[in-house]
Amino acid sequence: QVQLVESGGGLVQAGGSLTLSCAASGRIFSINSMAWYRQAPGKQRELVARLISGSSANYADSVKGRFTISRDNAKNTVYLQMNSLNPEDTAVYYCNAEIVDLLRRNFDYWGQGTQLTVSS
């Protein structure tokens, strides 16, 4: 009923840039927050950046100053602009959204994940 579809992952050299996108679609009444998480091999999933409606963004310390999260409310889409990438950023990146559906029910949704690989 609600889907999150990510795009934009791939292979990039260290020092490069890449932008991830995540579009929410379906029976959406409102979106309370949108966020990006990542999970590297053998590690737990971690929050990268979150944007709460009506509030400022917050970032993991490891990406502050390099990554920027933004949102297009009209398109229900969240972006993650990633600059100065390094091999430690290699992970599967997941989009997350807290969405209120048309029945006014609040759910947490996840995208399918997109792979980012940063080569040294």
PDB file of C-alpha atoms in Angstrom:
ATOM      1  CA  GLN A   1       0.000   0.000   0.000  1.00  0.00           C
ATOM      2  CA  VAL A   2       3.000   2.213   0.558  1.00  0.00           C
ATOM      3  CA  GLN A   3       6.268   1.660  -1.233  1.00  0.00           C
ATOM      4  CA  LEU A   4       9.695   3.202  -0.964  1.00  0.00           C
ATOM      5  CA  VAL A   5      11.800   2.889  -4.096  1.00  0.00           C
ATOM      6  CA  GLU A   6      15.462   3.810  -3.946  1.00  0.00           C
ATOM      7  CA  SER A   7      17.809   4.619  -6.766  1.00  0.00           C
ATOM      8  CA  GLY A   8      21.250   6.044  -7.367  1.00  0.00           C
ATOM      9  CA  GLY A   9      23.644   3.542  -5.856  1.00  0.00           C
ATOM     10  CA  GLY A  10      26.697   2.302  -7.663  1.00  0.00           C
ATOM     11  CA  LEU A  11      30.458   2.266  -7.783  1.00  0.00           C
ATOM     12  CA  VAL A  12      32.402   5.467  -7.221  1.00  0.00           C
ATOM     13  CA  GLN A  13      36.037   6.296  -6.589  1.00  0.00           C
ATOM     14  CA  ALA A  14      37.217   7.696  -3.291  1.00  0.00           C
ATOM     15  CA  GLY A  15      36.735  11.432  -3.201  1.00  0.00           C
ATOM     16  CA  GLY A  16      33.802  11.263  -5.551  1.00  0.00           C
ATOM     17  CA  SER A  17      30.164  12.177  -5.140  1.00  0.00           C
ATOM     18  CA  LEU A  18      26.855  10.439  -5.574  1.00  0.00           C
ATOM     19  CA  THR A  19      23.221  11.200  -4.867  1.00  0.00           C
ATOM     20  CA  LEU A  20      20.689   8.641  -3.678  1.00  0.00           C
ATOM     21  CA  SER A  21      16.972   9.089  -4.168  1.00  0.00           C
ATOM     22  CA  CYS A  22      13.998   7.487  -2.477  1.00  0.00           C
ATOM     23  CA  ALA A  23      10.443   8.003  -3.620  1.00  0.00           C
ATOM     24  CA  ALA A  24       7.454   7.107  -1.481  1.00  0.00           C
ATOM     25  CA  SER A  25       4.228   6.168  -3.210  1.00  0.00           C
ATOM     26  CA  GLY A  26       0.851   4.708  -2.370  1.00  0.00           C
ATOM     27  CA  ARG A  27      -1.890   5.562   0.090  1.00  0.00           C
ATOM     28  CA  ILE A  28      -0.064   8.338   1.866  1.00  0.00           C
ATOM     29  CA  PHE A  29      -1.731  10.950   4.028  1.00  0.00           C
ATOM     30  CA  SER A  30       1.433  12.493   5.383  1.00  0.00           C
ATOM     31  CA  ILE A  31       5.083  11.749   5.988  1.00  0.00           C
ATOM     32  CA  ASN A  32       6.454  12.471   9.438  1.00  0.00           C
ATOM     33  CA  SER A  33      10.080  11.752   8.708  1.00  0.00           C
ATOM     34  CA  MET A  34      12.393  10.356   6.071  1.00  0.00           C
ATOM     35  CA  ALA A  35      15.823   8.984   6.712  1.00  0.00           C
ATOM     36  CA  TRP A  36      18.758   7.075   5.295  1.00  0.00           C
ATOM     37  CA  TYR A  37      20.401   4.160   7.061  1.00  0.00           C
ATOM     38  CA  ARG A  38      23.301   2.018   5.937  1.00  0.00           C
ATOM     39  CA  GLN A  39      24.636  -1.407   6.687  1.00  0.00           C
ATOM     40  CA  ALA A  40      28.161  -2.451   5.901  1.00  0.00           C
ATOM     41  CA  PRO A  41      29.164  -6.126   5.733  1.00  0.00           C
ATOM     42  CA  GLY A  42      29.402  -7.595   9.200  1.00  0.00           C
ATOM     43  CA  LYS A  43      28.082  -4.455  10.866  1.00  0.00           C
ATOM     44  CA  GLN A  44      24.782  -3.328  12.262  1.00  0.00           C
ATOM     45  CA  ARG A  45      22.511  -1.009  10.383  1.00  0.00           C
ATOM     46  CA  GLU A  46      23.179   2.582  11.385  1.00  0.00           C
ATOM     47  CA  LEU A  47      21.433   5.887  10.919  1.00  0.00           C
ATOM     48  CA  VAL A  48      23.127   8.121   8.385  1.00  0.00           C
ATOM     49  CA  ALA A  49      20.766  11.093   8.240  1.00  0.00           C
ATOM     50  CA  ARG A  50      17.198  11.897   9.197  1.00  0.00           C
ATOM     51  CA  LEU A  51      14.862  14.682   8.225  1.00  0.00           C
ATOM     52  CA  ILE A  52      11.825  15.191  10.437  1.00  0.00           C
ATOM     53  CA  SER A  53       8.997  17.322   9.090  1.00  0.00           C
ATOM     54  CA  GLY A  54       9.215  20.812  10.511  1.00  0.00           C
ATOM     55  CA  SER A  55      12.617  20.185  11.985  1.00  0.00           C
ATOM     56  CA  SER A  56      16.212  20.352  10.945  1.00  0.00           C
ATOM     57  CA  ALA A  57      18.205  17.400   9.732  1.00  0.00           C
ATOM     58  CA  ASN A  58      20.470  15.330  11.904  1.00  0.00           C
ATOM     59  CA  TYR A  59      23.472  13.337  10.765  1.00  0.00           C
ATOM     60  CA  ALA A  60      25.791  10.634  11.967  1.00  0.00           C
ATOM     61  CA  ASP A  61      29.097  12.122  13.073  1.00  0.00           C
ATOM     62  CA  SER A  62      30.905  10.133  10.397  1.00  0.00           C
ATOM     63  CA  VAL A  63      29.092  11.920   7.571  1.00  0.00           C
ATOM     64  CA  LYS A  64      28.659  15.440   8.946  1.00  0.00           C
ATOM     65  CA  GLY A  65      29.929  18.008   6.495  1.00  0.00           C
ATOM     66  CA  ARG A  66      30.025  15.481   3.651  1.00  0.00           C
ATOM     67  CA  PHE A  67      26.432  14.275   3.274  1.00  0.00           C
ATOM     68  CA  THR A  68      23.287  16.338   2.881  1.00  0.00           C
ATOM     69  CA  ILE A  69      19.743  15.043   3.217  1.00  0.00           C
ATOM     70  CA  SER A  70      16.934  16.910   1.526  1.00  0.00           C
ATOM     71  CA  ARG A  71      13.332  16.320   0.648  1.00  0.00           C
ATOM     72  CA  ASP A  72      10.930  17.252  -2.126  1.00  0.00           C
ATOM     73  CA  ASN A  73       7.561  17.257  -0.394  1.00  0.00           C
ATOM     74  CA  ALA A  74       5.627  17.528  -3.637  1.00  0.00           C
ATOM     75  CA  LYS A  75       7.233  14.333  -4.900  1.00  0.00           C
ATOM     76  CA  ASN A  76       7.405  12.522  -1.533  1.00  0.00           C
ATOM     77  CA  THR A  77      11.063  12.002  -2.301  1.00  0.00           C
ATOM     78  CA  VAL A  78      14.130  12.187  -0.113  1.00  0.00           C
ATOM     79  CA  TYR A  79      17.660  12.622  -1.397  1.00  0.00           C
ATOM     80  CA  LEU A  80      21.068  11.970   0.056  1.00  0.00           C
ATOM     81  CA  GLN A  81      23.830  13.980  -1.532  1.00  0.00           C
ATOM     82  CA  MET A  82      27.138  12.341  -0.681  1.00  0.00           C
ATOM     83  CA  ASN A  83      30.454  14.105  -1.216  1.00  0.00           C
ATOM     84  CA  SER A  84      34.050  13.252  -0.412  1.00  0.00           C
ATOM     85  CA  LEU A  85      33.216   9.581  -0.343  1.00  0.00           C
ATOM     86  CA  ASN A  86      35.677   7.149   1.166  1.00  0.00           C
ATOM     87  CA  PRO A  87      35.829   3.338   1.266  1.00  0.00           C
ATOM     88  CA  GLU A  88      34.326   3.351   4.777  1.00  0.00           C
ATOM     89  CA  ASP A  89      31.089   4.621   3.219  1.00  0.00           C
ATOM     90  CA  THR A  90      30.699   1.346   1.328  1.00  0.00           C
ATOM     91  CA  ALA A  91      27.421  -0.210   2.425  1.00  0.00           C
ATOM     92  CA  VAL A  92      23.887  -0.986   1.451  1.00  0.00           C
ATOM     93  CA  TYR A  93      21.897   2.199   1.943  1.00  0.00           C
ATOM     94  CA  TYR A  94      18.283   1.934   3.037  1.00  0.00           C
ATOM     95  CA  CYS A  95      15.580   4.532   2.885  1.00  0.00           C
ATOM     96  CA  ASN A  96      13.233   4.747   5.855  1.00  0.00           C
ATOM     97  CA  ALA A  97      10.042   6.727   6.271  1.00  0.00           C
ATOM     98  CA  GLU A  98       7.483   7.183   9.008  1.00  0.00           C
ATOM     99  CA  ILE A  99       4.236   7.510   7.090  1.00  0.00           C
ATOM    100  CA  VAL A 100       0.638   8.138   8.034  1.00  0.00           C
ATOM    101  CA  ASP A 101      -1.630   6.350   5.572  1.00  0.00           C
ATOM    102  CA  LEU A 102      -5.076   7.355   4.391  1.00  0.00           C
ATOM    103  CA  LEU A 103      -6.652   5.560   7.350  1.00  0.00           C
ATOM    104  CA  ARG A 104      -4.501   7.742   9.636  1.00  0.00           C
ATOM    105  CA  ARG A 105      -2.404   4.779  10.718  1.00  0.00           C
ATOM    106  CA  ASN A 106       1.265   5.394  11.435  1.00  0.00           C
ATOM    107  CA  PHE A 107       3.756   2.908  10.008  1.00  0.00           C
ATOM    108  CA  ASP A 108       7.477   2.642   9.529  1.00  0.00           C
ATOM    109  CA  TYR A 109       8.520   1.680   5.997  1.00  0.00           C
ATOM    110  CA  TRP A 110      11.804   0.567   4.493  1.00  0.00           C
ATOM    111  CA  GLY A 111      13.142   0.546   0.983  1.00  0.00           C
ATOM    112  CA  GLN A 112      14.800  -2.462  -0.572  1.00  0.00           C
ATOM    113  CA  GLY A 113      18.294  -1.018  -0.245  1.00  0.00           C
ATOM    114  CA  THR A 114      20.804   0.207  -2.776  1.00  0.00           C
ATOM    115  CA  GLN A 115      24.474  -0.716  -2.841  1.00  0.00           C
ATOM    116  CA  LEU A 116      27.166   1.929  -2.686  1.00  0.00           C
ATOM    117  CA  THR A 117      30.731   0.816  -3.234  1.00  0.00           C
ATOM    118  CA  VAL A 118      33.586   3.273  -2.880  1.00  0.00           C
ATOM    119  CA  SER A 119      36.879   2.142  -4.346  1.00  0.00           C
ATOM    120  CA  SER A 120      40.220   3.369  -3.022  1.00  0.00           C
TER     121      SER A 120
END
